[in-house]
CSV table of C-alpha atoms in Angstrom, one decimal:
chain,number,residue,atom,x,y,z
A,11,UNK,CA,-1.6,12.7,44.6
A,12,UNK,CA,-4.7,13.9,42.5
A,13,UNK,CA,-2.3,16.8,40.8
A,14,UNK,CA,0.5,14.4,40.0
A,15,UNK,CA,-1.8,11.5,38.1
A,16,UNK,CA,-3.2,14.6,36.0
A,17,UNK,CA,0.7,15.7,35.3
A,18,UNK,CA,1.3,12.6,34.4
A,19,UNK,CA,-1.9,12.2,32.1
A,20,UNK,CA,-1.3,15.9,30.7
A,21,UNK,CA,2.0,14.6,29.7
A,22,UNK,CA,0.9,11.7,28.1
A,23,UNK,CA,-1.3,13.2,25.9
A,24,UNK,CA,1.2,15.6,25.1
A,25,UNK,CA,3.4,12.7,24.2
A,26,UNK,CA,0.6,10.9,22.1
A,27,UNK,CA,-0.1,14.4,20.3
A,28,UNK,CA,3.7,15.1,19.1
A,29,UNK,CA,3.7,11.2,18.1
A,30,UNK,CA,0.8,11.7,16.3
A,31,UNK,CA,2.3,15.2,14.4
A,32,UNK,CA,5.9,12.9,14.0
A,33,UNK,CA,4.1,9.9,12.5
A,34,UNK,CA,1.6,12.4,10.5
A,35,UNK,CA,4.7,14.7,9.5
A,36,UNK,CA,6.6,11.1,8.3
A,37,UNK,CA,3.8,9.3,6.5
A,38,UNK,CA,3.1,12.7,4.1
A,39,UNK,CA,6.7,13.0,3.7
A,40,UNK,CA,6.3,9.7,1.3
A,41,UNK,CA,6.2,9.8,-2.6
A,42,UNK,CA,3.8,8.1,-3.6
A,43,UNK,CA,1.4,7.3,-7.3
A,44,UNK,CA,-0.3,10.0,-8.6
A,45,UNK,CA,-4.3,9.6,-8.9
A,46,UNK,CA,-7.1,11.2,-9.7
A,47,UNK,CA,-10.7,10.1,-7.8
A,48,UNK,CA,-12.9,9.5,-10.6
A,49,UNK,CA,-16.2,9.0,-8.3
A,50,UNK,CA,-17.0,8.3,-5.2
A,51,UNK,CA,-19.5,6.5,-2.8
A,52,UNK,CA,-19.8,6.6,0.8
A,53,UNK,CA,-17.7,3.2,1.4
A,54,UNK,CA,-15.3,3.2,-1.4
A,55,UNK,CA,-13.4,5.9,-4.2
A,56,UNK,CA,-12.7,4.7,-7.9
A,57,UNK,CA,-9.1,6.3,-9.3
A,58,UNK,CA,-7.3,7.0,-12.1
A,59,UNK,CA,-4.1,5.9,-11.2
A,60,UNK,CA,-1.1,7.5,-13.6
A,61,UNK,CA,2.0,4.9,-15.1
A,62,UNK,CA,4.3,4.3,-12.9
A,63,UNK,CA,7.3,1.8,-12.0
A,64,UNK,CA,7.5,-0.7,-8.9
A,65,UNK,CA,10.0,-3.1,-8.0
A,66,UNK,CA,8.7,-6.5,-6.6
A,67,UNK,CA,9.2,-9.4,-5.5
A,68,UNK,CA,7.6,-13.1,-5.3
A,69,UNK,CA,7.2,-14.9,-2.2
A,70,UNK,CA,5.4,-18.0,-0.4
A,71,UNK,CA,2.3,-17.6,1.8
A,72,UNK,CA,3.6,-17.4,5.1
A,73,UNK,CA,6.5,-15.8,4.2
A,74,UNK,CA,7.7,-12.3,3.1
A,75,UNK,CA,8.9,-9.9,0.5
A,76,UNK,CA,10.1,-7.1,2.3
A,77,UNK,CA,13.3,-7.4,3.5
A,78,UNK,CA,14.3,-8.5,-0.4
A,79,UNK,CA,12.9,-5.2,-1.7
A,80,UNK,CA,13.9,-3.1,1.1
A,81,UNK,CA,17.5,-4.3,0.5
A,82,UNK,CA,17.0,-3.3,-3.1
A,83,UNK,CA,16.2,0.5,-2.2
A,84,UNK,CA,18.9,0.5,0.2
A,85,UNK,CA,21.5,0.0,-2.0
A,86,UNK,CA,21.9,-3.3,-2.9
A,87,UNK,CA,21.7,-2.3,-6.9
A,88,UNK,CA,24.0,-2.4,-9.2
A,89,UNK,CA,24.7,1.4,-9.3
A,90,UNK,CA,24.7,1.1,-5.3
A,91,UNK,CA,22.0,4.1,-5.2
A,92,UNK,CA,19.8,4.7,-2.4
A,93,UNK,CA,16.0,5.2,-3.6
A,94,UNK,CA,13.7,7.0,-1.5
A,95,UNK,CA,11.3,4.7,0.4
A,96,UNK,CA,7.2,5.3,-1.1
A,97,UNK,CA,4.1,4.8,0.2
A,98,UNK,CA,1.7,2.8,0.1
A,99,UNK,CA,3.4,-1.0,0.3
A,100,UNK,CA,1.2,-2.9,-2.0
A,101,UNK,CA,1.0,-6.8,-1.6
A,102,UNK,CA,-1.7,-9.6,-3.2
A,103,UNK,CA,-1.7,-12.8,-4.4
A,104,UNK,CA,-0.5,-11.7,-8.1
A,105,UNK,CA,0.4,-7.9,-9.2
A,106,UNK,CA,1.1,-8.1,-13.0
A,107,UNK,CA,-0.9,-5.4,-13.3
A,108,UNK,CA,0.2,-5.6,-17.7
A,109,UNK,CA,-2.1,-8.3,-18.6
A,110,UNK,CA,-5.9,-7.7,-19.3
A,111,UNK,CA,-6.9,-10.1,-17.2
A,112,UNK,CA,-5.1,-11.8,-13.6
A,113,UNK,CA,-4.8,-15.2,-13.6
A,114,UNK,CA,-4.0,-16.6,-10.5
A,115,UNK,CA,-2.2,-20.1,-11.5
A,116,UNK,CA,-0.6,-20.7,-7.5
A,117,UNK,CA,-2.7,-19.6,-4.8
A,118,UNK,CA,0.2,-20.3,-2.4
A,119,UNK,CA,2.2,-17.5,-4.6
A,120,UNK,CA,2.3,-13.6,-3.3
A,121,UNK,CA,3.7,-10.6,-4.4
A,122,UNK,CA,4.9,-7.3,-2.5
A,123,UNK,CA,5.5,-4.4,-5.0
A,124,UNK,CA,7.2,-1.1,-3.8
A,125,UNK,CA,6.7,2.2,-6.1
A,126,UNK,CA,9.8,3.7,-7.5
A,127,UNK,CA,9.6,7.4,-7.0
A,128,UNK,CA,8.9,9.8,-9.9
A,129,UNK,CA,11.6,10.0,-12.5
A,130,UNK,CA,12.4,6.3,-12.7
A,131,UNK,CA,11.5,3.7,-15.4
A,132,UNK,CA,12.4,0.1,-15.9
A,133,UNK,CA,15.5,1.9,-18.3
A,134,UNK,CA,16.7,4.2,-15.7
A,135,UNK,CA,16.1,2.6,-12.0
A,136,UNK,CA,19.4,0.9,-10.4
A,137,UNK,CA,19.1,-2.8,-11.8
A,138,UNK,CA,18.8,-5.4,-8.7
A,139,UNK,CA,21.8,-7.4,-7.5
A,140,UNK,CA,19.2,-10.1,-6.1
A,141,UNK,CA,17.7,-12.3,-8.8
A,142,UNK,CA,13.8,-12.2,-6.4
A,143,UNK,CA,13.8,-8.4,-7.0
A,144,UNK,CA,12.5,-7.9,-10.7
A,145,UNK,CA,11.2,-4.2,-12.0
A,146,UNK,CA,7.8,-3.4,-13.3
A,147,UNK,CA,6.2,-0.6,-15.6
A,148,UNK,CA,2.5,-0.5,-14.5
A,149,UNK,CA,0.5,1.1,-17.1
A,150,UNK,CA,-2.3,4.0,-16.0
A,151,UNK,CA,-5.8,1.6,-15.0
A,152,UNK,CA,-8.5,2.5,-12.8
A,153,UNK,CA,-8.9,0.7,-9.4
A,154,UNK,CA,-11.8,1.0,-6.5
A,155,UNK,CA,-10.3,1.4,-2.7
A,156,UNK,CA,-11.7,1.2,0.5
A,157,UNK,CA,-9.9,3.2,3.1
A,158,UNK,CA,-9.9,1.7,6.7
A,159,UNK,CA,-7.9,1.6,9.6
A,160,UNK,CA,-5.9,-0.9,12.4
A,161,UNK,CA,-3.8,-3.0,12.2
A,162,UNK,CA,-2.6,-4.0,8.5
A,163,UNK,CA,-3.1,-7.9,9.4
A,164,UNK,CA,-4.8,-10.2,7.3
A,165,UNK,CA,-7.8,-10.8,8.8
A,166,UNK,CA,-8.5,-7.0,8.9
A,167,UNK,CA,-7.5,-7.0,5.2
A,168,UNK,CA,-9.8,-9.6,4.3
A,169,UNK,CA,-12.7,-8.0,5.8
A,170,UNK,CA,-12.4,-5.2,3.8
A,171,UNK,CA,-11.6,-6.0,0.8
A,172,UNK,CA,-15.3,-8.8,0.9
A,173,UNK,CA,-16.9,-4.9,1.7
A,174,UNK,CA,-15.4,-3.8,-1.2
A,175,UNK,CA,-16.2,-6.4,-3.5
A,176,UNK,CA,-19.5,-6.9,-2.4
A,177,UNK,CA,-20.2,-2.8,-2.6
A,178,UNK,CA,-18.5,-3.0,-6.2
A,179,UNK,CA,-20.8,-5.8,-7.5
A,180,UNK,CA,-24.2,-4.2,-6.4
A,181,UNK,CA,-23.2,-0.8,-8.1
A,182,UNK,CA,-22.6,-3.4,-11.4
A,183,UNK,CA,-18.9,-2.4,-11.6
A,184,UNK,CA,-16.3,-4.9,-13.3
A,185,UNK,CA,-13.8,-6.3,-11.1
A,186,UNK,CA,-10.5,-7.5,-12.3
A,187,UNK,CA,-8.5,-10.0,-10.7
A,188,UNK,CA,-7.7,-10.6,-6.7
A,189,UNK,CA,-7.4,-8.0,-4.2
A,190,UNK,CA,-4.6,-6.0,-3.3
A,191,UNK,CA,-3.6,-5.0,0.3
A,192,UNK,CA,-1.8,-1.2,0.2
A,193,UNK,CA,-0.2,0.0,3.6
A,194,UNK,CA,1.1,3.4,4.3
A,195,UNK,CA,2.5,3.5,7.7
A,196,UNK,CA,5.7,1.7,9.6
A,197,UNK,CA,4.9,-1.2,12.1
A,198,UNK,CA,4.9,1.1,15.1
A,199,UNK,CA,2.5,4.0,14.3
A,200,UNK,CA,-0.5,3.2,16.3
A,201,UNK,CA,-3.1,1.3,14.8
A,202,UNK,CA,-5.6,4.3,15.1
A,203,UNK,CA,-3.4,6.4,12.8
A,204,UNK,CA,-2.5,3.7,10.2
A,205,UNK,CA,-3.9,3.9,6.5
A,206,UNK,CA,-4.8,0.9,4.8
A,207,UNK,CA,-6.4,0.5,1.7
A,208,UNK,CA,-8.3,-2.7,0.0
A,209,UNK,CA,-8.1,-2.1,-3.7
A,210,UNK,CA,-9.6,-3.8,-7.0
A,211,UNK,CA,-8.6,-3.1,-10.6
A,212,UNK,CA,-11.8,-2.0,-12.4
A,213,UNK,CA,-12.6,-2.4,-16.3
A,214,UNK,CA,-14.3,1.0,-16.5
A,215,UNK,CA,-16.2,2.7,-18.9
């Protein structure tokens, strides 16, 4: 009996361990924005993040954005072209990351973003079929992240990103606008091998 439970647990762990390389192996597979760390502290990293282009959509609290942009990358384009899917998946209350300063008119409001691998602008990236799906050129800025762990829920997103922010105004750093909410990992990687990040665009000098 005592040989069998410790086949069974040797093959469970064997199991969790060639999960772990799969979801590992899939997750680094992603494209994702380029970035350089500018400095770093023991809770959080501030980056140089390089131009880039997202496609997003808007969306009601409560609701979602994915499905829309997910369609988009899938094909429903106008030049019916598959884009390869990026990491991370970034969502906040408002992205626009063009203007100097975010104002947040509609707290209600919510925006997903996807990145667009390398290569694409707004002038060359497949123009959406849905109307909800608009594309974005984000120009280079500096943000501050927090890297943590678990689940990618709210909650657990919302205690981060008050670590963040309070760590970021006791080293006197500029904050710009609300926080953003950047997953890397698909719903079923466990929750002790997901990346999430809490980010904040920084005016820095």
């Amino acid at each position: 009996m005592r040989v069998n439970i410790m086949f069974s647990l040797s093959l469970f762990c064997a199991f969790l361990l060639s999960g772990q390389h799969i979801w590992m192996k899939q997750a680094m597979a992603y494209d994702g924005p380029e970035y350089r760390i500018i400095s770093a502290t023991t809770e959080y990293e501030v980056r140089y993040y390089s131009a880039r282009t997202v496609a997003q959509v808007r969306y009601r609290a409560g609701q979602s954005g994915f499905r829309a942009l997910f369609n988009y990358i899938s094909g429903q384009n106008m030049a019916a072209q598959k884009i390869e899917m990026t990491a991370p998946v970034l969502e906040g209350q408002i992205l626009s990351m063009t203007a100097p300063v975010t104002k947040i008119a509609d707290k209600n409001a919510r925006t997903m973003q996807f990145f667009l691998p390398r290569g694409f602008e707004t002038a060359n990236a497949p123009k959406p079929t849905n109307p909800a799906v608009t594309l974005e050129d984000v120009p280079p800025a500096y943000y501050a992240a927090i890297i943590y762990s678990g689940f990618s829920s709210d909650r657990n997103f919302q205690k981060h990103h008050k670590l963040l922010k309070a760590a970021l105004l006791r080293d006197g750093l500029e904050i710009i606008g609300a926080p953003i909410k950047a997953t890397y990992d698909a719903p079923y990687t466990p929750p002790f091998l997901r990346r999430n990040e809490a980010l904040f665009r920084l005016v820095w000098k």
